[in-house]
Coordinates of C-alpha atoms in Angstrom, one line a residue:
M201 CA -57.1 -3.0 -95.0
Q202 CA -57.8 0.3 -93.8
G203 CA -58.2 1.9 -96.9
A204 CA -61.0 4.4 -98.3
I205 CA -64.2 3.1 -99.1
A206 CA -65.1 2.8 -102.7
G207 CA -67.1 5.2 -104.3
S208 CA -67.0 7.5 -101.4
V209 CA -66.4 10.6 -103.5
G210 CA -69.5 12.1 -104.7
R211 CA -71.7 10.0 -102.7
D212 CA -75.0 11.4 -101.0
P213 CA -74.0 12.5 -97.5
R214 CA -77.4 11.1 -96.3
S215 CA -76.4 7.7 -97.7
I216 CA -76.5 5.6 -94.5
G217 CA -73.2 3.6 -94.0
L218 CA -73.9 -0.4 -93.6
G219 CA -71.6 -3.0 -91.7
V220 CA -72.1 -6.2 -92.9
V221 CA -70.5 -9.2 -90.7
G222 CA -70.3 -12.8 -92.2
M223 CA -69.5 -13.0 -96.3
G224 CA -70.3 -16.9 -96.5
R225 CA -72.9 -17.9 -99.3
H226 CA -75.7 -15.8 -98.2
G227 CA -73.7 -12.8 -96.8
S228 CA -72.0 -12.4 -100.1
R229 CA -75.6 -11.9 -101.6
Y230 CA -75.9 -8.7 -99.3
V231 CA -72.2 -7.3 -100.0
K232 CA -73.1 -8.0 -103.9
H233 CA -76.1 -6.0 -103.8
L234 CA -74.8 -3.3 -101.7
L235 CA -71.8 -3.1 -103.8
E236 CA -74.4 -2.9 -107.1
G237 CA -76.3 0.1 -105.6
V238 CA -79.3 -0.1 -102.7
P239 CA -80.9 3.6 -102.6
G240 CA -80.2 5.3 -99.5
C241 CA -77.5 3.1 -98.3
H242 CA -73.7 2.1 -99.1
L243 CA -71.3 -0.7 -98.1
A244 CA -69.2 1.1 -95.6
A245 CA -67.3 -2.2 -93.9
V246 CA -67.4 -5.6 -93.9
S247 CA -66.2 -8.5 -91.5
R248 CA -65.6 -12.3 -91.7
R249 CA -63.8 -15.1 -90.0
D250 CA -62.0 -16.2 -93.3
E251 CA -59.3 -13.0 -93.0
A252 CA -57.8 -13.8 -95.9
A253 CA -60.3 -14.2 -98.4
G254 CA -62.0 -10.5 -96.4
R255 CA -58.8 -8.7 -97.2
A256 CA -58.6 -10.1 -100.8
F257 CA -62.4 -9.0 -101.4
A258 CA -61.6 -5.6 -99.3
E259 CA -58.7 -4.8 -101.7
R260 CA -60.4 -5.5 -105.1
H261 CA -63.0 -3.4 -103.9
G262 CA -61.7 -0.6 -102.1
V263 CA -64.1 -1.4 -99.0
L264 CA -63.0 -1.4 -95.2
F265 CA -62.2 -5.0 -93.8
L266 CA -62.0 -5.6 -90.1
G267 CA -61.3 -9.2 -89.0
D268 CA -62.7 -8.7 -85.7
W269 CA -66.6 -7.6 -86.1
R270 CA -66.3 -5.9 -82.9
E271 CA -64.4 -3.4 -84.5
L272 CA -66.9 -3.1 -87.0
V273 CA -69.3 -2.2 -85.0
A274 CA -67.4 0.7 -83.2
R275 CA -66.4 2.1 -86.4
P276 CA -67.9 5.7 -87.0
E277 CA -68.2 4.9 -90.7
V278 CA -70.6 2.2 -89.9
E279 CA -74.3 3.6 -89.0
A280 CA -76.0 0.4 -88.8
V281 CA -75.1 -3.4 -88.5
V282 CA -76.4 -6.2 -91.1
A283 CA -75.5 -9.5 -89.2
V284 CA -75.4 -12.5 -91.7
T285 CA -73.6 -15.4 -89.6
P286 CA -74.3 -18.5 -87.9
P287 CA -77.2 -17.5 -85.4
G288 CA -74.7 -18.6 -82.7
L289 CA -73.1 -15.0 -83.0
N290 CA -76.3 -12.9 -83.5
R291 CA -76.8 -12.2 -79.7
D292 CA -73.5 -11.2 -79.1
I293 CA -73.6 -9.0 -82.2
C294 CA -76.9 -7.4 -81.4
L295 CA -76.0 -6.5 -77.8
A296 CA -72.7 -4.9 -79.0
S297 CA -74.6 -3.1 -81.4
A298 CA -77.5 -1.9 -79.3
L299 CA -75.1 -0.7 -76.7
A300 CA -73.2 1.1 -79.7
G301 CA -76.3 2.9 -80.3
K302 CA -76.8 1.2 -83.8
P303 CA -79.6 -0.3 -85.5
M304 CA -79.2 -3.8 -86.9
L305 CA -80.6 -6.1 -89.5
I306 CA -80.5 -9.6 -88.3
E307 CA -80.7 -12.6 -90.4
K308 CA -83.2 -15.6 -89.5
P309 CA -83.4 -16.8 -87.2
L310 CA -83.0 -14.4 -84.6
S311 CA -81.7 -16.3 -82.0
L312 CA -80.6 -20.0 -81.1
T313 CA -83.4 -19.4 -77.9
V314 CA -86.2 -17.7 -76.6
A315 CA -84.2 -16.4 -73.9
E316 CA -81.5 -15.0 -76.0
G317 CA -84.1 -13.6 -78.6
R318 CA -86.1 -12.2 -75.6
E319 CA -82.6 -10.5 -74.4
M320 CA -81.9 -9.2 -77.9
V321 CA -85.4 -7.6 -78.6
G322 CA -85.0 -6.0 -74.9
A323 CA -81.7 -4.6 -75.4
A324 CA -82.6 -2.8 -78.7
R325 CA -85.4 -1.5 -77.1
A326 CA -83.6 -0.2 -73.9
A327 CA -81.1 1.6 -76.3
G328 CA -83.8 3.0 -78.6
V329 CA -82.3 1.2 -81.7
A330 CA -84.3 -0.6 -84.6
L331 CA -84.1 -4.4 -85.1
M332 CA -85.0 -6.0 -88.0
T333 CA -85.6 -9.4 -88.9
A334 CA -84.3 -10.7 -92.2
Q335 CA -87.2 -13.1 -92.7
T336 CA -86.9 -12.7 -96.6
L337 CA -89.2 -15.0 -97.4
R338 CA -92.1 -12.2 -96.8
F339 CA -90.6 -10.1 -99.2
T340 CA -91.2 -12.8 -102.0
P341 CA -93.5 -11.2 -104.5
V342 CA -95.6 -14.1 -105.2
L343 CA -96.2 -14.5 -101.6
E344 CA -97.2 -11.4 -101.3
R345 CA -99.7 -11.9 -104.2
L346 CA -101.0 -14.8 -102.5
R347 CA -101.6 -12.7 -99.3
A348 CA -103.6 -10.3 -101.5
T349 CA -105.8 -13.0 -103.1
L350 CA -106.6 -14.7 -100.1
P351 CA -110.5 -13.0 -100.1
L352 CA -111.1 -14.8 -103.6
I353 CA -111.3 -18.1 -102.2
G354 CA -113.6 -17.4 -99.2
P355 CA -112.9 -18.6 -95.5
I356 CA -109.7 -20.4 -95.4
E357 CA -110.0 -24.0 -94.2
Y358 CA -106.0 -24.7 -93.6
L359 CA -102.8 -23.6 -94.7
C360 CA -99.8 -25.9 -95.9
L361 CA -96.3 -24.7 -96.3
V362 CA -93.5 -26.7 -97.5
M363 CA -89.6 -26.0 -98.0
R364 CA -87.3 -28.6 -99.5
A365 CA -83.7 -28.1 -100.1
E366 CA -80.7 -30.2 -100.5
R367 CA -78.3 -31.3 -98.1
P368 CA -76.3 -28.3 -96.7
P369 CA -72.4 -27.7 -97.3
H370 CA -71.8 -26.4 -94.1
H371 CA -71.0 -28.8 -91.3
W372 CA -71.7 -26.3 -88.7
L373 CA -75.9 -26.8 -89.7
D374 CA -75.0 -30.2 -87.5
D375 CA -73.7 -28.6 -84.4
P376 CA -76.6 -27.1 -82.0
A377 CA -74.3 -24.9 -80.4
Q378 CA -73.6 -23.0 -83.9
A379 CA -76.9 -23.9 -85.3
G380 CA -79.5 -23.7 -82.3
G381 CA -81.5 -26.6 -83.8
G382 CA -82.2 -28.5 -87.3
V383 CA -83.7 -27.8 -90.5
L384 CA -86.9 -26.3 -88.8
L385 CA -85.0 -23.5 -87.0
E386 CA -82.6 -22.7 -90.0
I387 CA -84.8 -22.7 -93.1
G388 CA -88.0 -23.7 -91.5
I389 CA -88.2 -20.5 -89.8
H390 CA -89.2 -18.6 -92.8
L391 CA -92.8 -20.6 -93.0
L392 CA -93.3 -20.2 -89.3
D393 CA -93.0 -16.4 -89.9
L394 CA -94.7 -16.9 -93.3
I395 CA -98.0 -18.2 -91.0
R396 CA -98.2 -15.0 -88.8
Y397 CA -97.7 -12.6 -92.3
L398 CA -100.4 -14.6 -94.3
T399 CA -103.0 -15.0 -91.3
G400 CA -102.4 -12.4 -89.1
E401 CA -103.0 -14.7 -86.3
E402 CA -100.6 -16.2 -83.5
A403 CA -100.3 -19.7 -83.1
V404 CA -101.6 -21.1 -79.9
E405 CA -100.6 -25.1 -80.3
A406 CA -97.7 -26.9 -81.8
A407 CA -97.1 -30.5 -82.7
G408 CA -94.5 -32.1 -84.5
E409 CA -92.3 -34.9 -85.6
M410 CA -88.4 -34.6 -86.3
L411 CA -86.5 -36.8 -88.1
Q412 CA -82.4 -37.6 -88.9
R413 CA -82.0 -39.2 -91.8
H414 CA -78.4 -38.0 -92.9
T415 CA -77.7 -35.4 -89.6
T416 CA -76.5 -36.9 -86.2
R417 CA -77.1 -34.2 -83.7
V418 CA -80.0 -32.0 -85.1
E419 CA -83.0 -32.9 -87.4
D420 CA -83.1 -32.6 -91.2
L421 CA -86.7 -33.6 -91.4
A422 CA -89.8 -31.8 -89.7
Q423 CA -93.3 -32.2 -89.9
V424 CA -95.0 -29.8 -87.7
R425 CA -98.5 -28.6 -87.0
F426 CA -99.8 -25.7 -85.7
R427 CA -103.3 -24.2 -84.3
L428 CA -104.2 -20.9 -84.6
A429 CA -106.1 -18.8 -82.1
S430 CA -109.2 -19.1 -84.4
G431 CA -109.1 -22.9 -84.9
L432 CA -107.1 -22.5 -88.0
P433 CA -104.9 -25.6 -88.8
C434 CA -101.3 -25.2 -90.6
Y435 CA -99.2 -27.7 -91.8
V436 CA -95.3 -27.4 -92.5
E437 CA -92.9 -29.4 -94.0
V438 CA -89.5 -28.7 -94.1
S439 CA -86.3 -30.8 -95.2
R440 CA -82.6 -31.2 -96.2
V441 CA -82.9 -34.6 -97.4
S442 CA -83.9 -34.6 -101.4
G443 CA -81.6 -33.3 -104.5
G444 CA -83.3 -30.7 -105.4
R445 CA -85.6 -27.3 -104.0
V446 CA -88.9 -26.6 -103.4
C447 CA -90.8 -23.8 -101.7
R448 CA -94.4 -23.5 -101.9
A449 CA -97.6 -22.3 -99.9
E450 CA -101.1 -23.5 -100.2
A451 CA -104.3 -22.0 -99.0
V452 CA -107.3 -24.0 -99.3
G453 CA -110.4 -22.2 -98.6
Q454 CA -114.2 -22.8 -99.1
G455 CA -114.4 -21.2 -102.4
G456 CA -111.3 -23.1 -103.9
H457 CA -107.7 -23.0 -103.6
L458 CA -104.3 -20.7 -104.3
L459 CA -100.9 -22.5 -104.8
A460 CA -98.1 -20.3 -104.6
D461 CA -94.8 -21.8 -106.3
V462 CA -92.1 -19.7 -105.1
D463 CA -89.3 -20.8 -107.3
R464 CA -91.2 -20.5 -110.5
S465 CA -93.1 -17.2 -109.3
L466 CA -96.3 -18.8 -110.2
L467 CA -99.6 -18.2 -108.2
T468 CA -102.2 -20.9 -109.4
R469 CA -106.2 -20.4 -108.4
T470 CA -108.5 -23.2 -108.7
E471 CA -112.0 -24.0 -108.0
G472 CA -113.2 -27.5 -107.9
R473 CA -111.6 -29.4 -110.7
T474 CA -110.9 -26.0 -112.9
I475 CA -107.7 -24.3 -112.9
V476 CA -109.1 -20.6 -112.9
S477 CA -106.0 -19.1 -113.2
V478 CA -101.7 -19.4 -113.7
E479 CA -100.6 -15.9 -112.8
P480 CA -96.8 -15.3 -113.5
V481 CA -95.4 -12.8 -110.8
P482 CA -92.4 -10.7 -111.5
D483 CA -89.8 -11.4 -109.1
R484 CA -87.2 -9.6 -107.3
P485 CA -84.3 -10.4 -105.3
T486 CA -85.5 -10.8 -101.7
V487 CA -82.2 -9.5 -100.1
V488 CA -82.7 -6.1 -102.3
M489 CA -86.1 -5.5 -100.9
V490 CA -85.2 -6.5 -97.3
L491 CA -82.3 -4.0 -97.6
E492 CA -84.4 -1.1 -99.2
A493 CA -87.1 -1.6 -95.9
F494 CA -84.4 -1.7 -93.5
V495 CA -83.0 1.7 -95.0
R496 CA -86.4 3.4 -95.2
C497 CA -87.0 2.2 -91.6
L498 CA -83.9 4.2 -90.6
A499 CA -84.5 7.1 -92.8
T500 CA -87.9 7.8 -92.2
G501 CA -88.8 6.3 -88.4
V502 CA -91.4 4.0 -89.7
P503 CA -91.2 0.7 -87.8
A504 CA -89.3 -2.2 -89.0
P505 CA -91.6 -4.5 -91.4
V506 CA -90.3 -7.4 -89.9
S507 CA -89.4 -6.4 -86.2
G508 CA -87.0 -8.2 -83.5
E509 CA -90.4 -9.1 -81.8
D510 CA -91.8 -11.1 -85.0
G511 CA -88.1 -12.4 -85.4
L512 CA -88.6 -13.5 -81.7
R513 CA -92.2 -14.9 -82.1
A514 CA -91.1 -17.4 -85.1
V515 CA -88.2 -18.5 -82.7
V516 CA -91.2 -19.1 -80.2
M517 CA -93.0 -21.3 -82.6
A518 CA -89.8 -23.2 -83.5
D519 CA -89.5 -24.1 -79.9
A520 CA -92.6 -25.0 -79.0
C521 CA -92.5 -27.5 -82.0
Y522 CA -88.8 -29.0 -80.7
R523 CA -90.8 -29.5 -76.8
A524 CA -94.0 -30.8 -78.9
A525 CA -91.7 -33.4 -80.6
R526 CA -89.5 -34.3 -77.7
E527 CA -92.9 -34.9 -75.4
G528 CA -94.5 -36.6 -78.1
R529 CA -97.7 -34.6 -77.8
P530 CA -99.2 -30.8 -78.9
V531 CA -97.8 -28.4 -76.6
P532 CA -99.1 -24.6 -76.2
V533 CA -97.1 -21.7 -77.8
I534 CA -96.3 -19.2 -75.1
L535 CA -94.5 -16.0 -75.9
T536 CA -94.1 -15.4 -72.2
A537 CA -92.3 -17.4 -69.5

């Protein structure tokens, strides 16, 4: 479909046109929120591999559809690109967008490999365009509240981060060529980025174990450990072997501990054996907040709150975990070769 874009009449001329590549389960969330309205931007075009479904969507909503994402990147209506695809496509989309001079928001993980991530960050920097990594967990209100409350429990002794999800419906997640790695790179990357967000520190050493419970080529259970520059230990467990979902972050300090339950948006503070407070934290869709932050970055020129470099550092941390698991020993986390 090459028709008019819905809602173009009367639109604020300053509204930024976004082109979304990928309309699977997660990409559909982006599209849904954009159609409902995100201040400062609008849905200019979409692209997806399932052309029949993509064209049907475009006809229902009066949105420009392009079967080839390269055509979407080239369209003048598309002022910035949002990539919500299997990570095997991220590098090519990023390089094409940078060549076209268009800012981009790329879903985590930023890249399949450290080398690809460096290439992507370098291309965006050379082109002078914004590259933001959609590490959506950073925008979760209960985790923002946890971060703000850390001083209440005194010096931190260690962090424990857990994410468990059901077995995935997508077969490509067991394909290293498309997914890069298993559950650690797919969803555990959120927790690796969260370590840096909560502590403001860099990891210097990683150790880990990767298991295949139901997968054949990549891990679906990972248990890893990091040592930060200050010596602070951080423990991460991530899996896709259960029948339910758990996402929580716990900070253990000398004066007590904090537990953020992401699924229930509750923050619990404990001192000794006493629960001091259980705070319900008002929640919002993180995709909306990511889009708002991205558009604010484009409109005002402020740095992206989760930069391409941030996305790359999380990939570096994951790569160190995979190396540690292969070698059976702790290994250094090294950003540069």
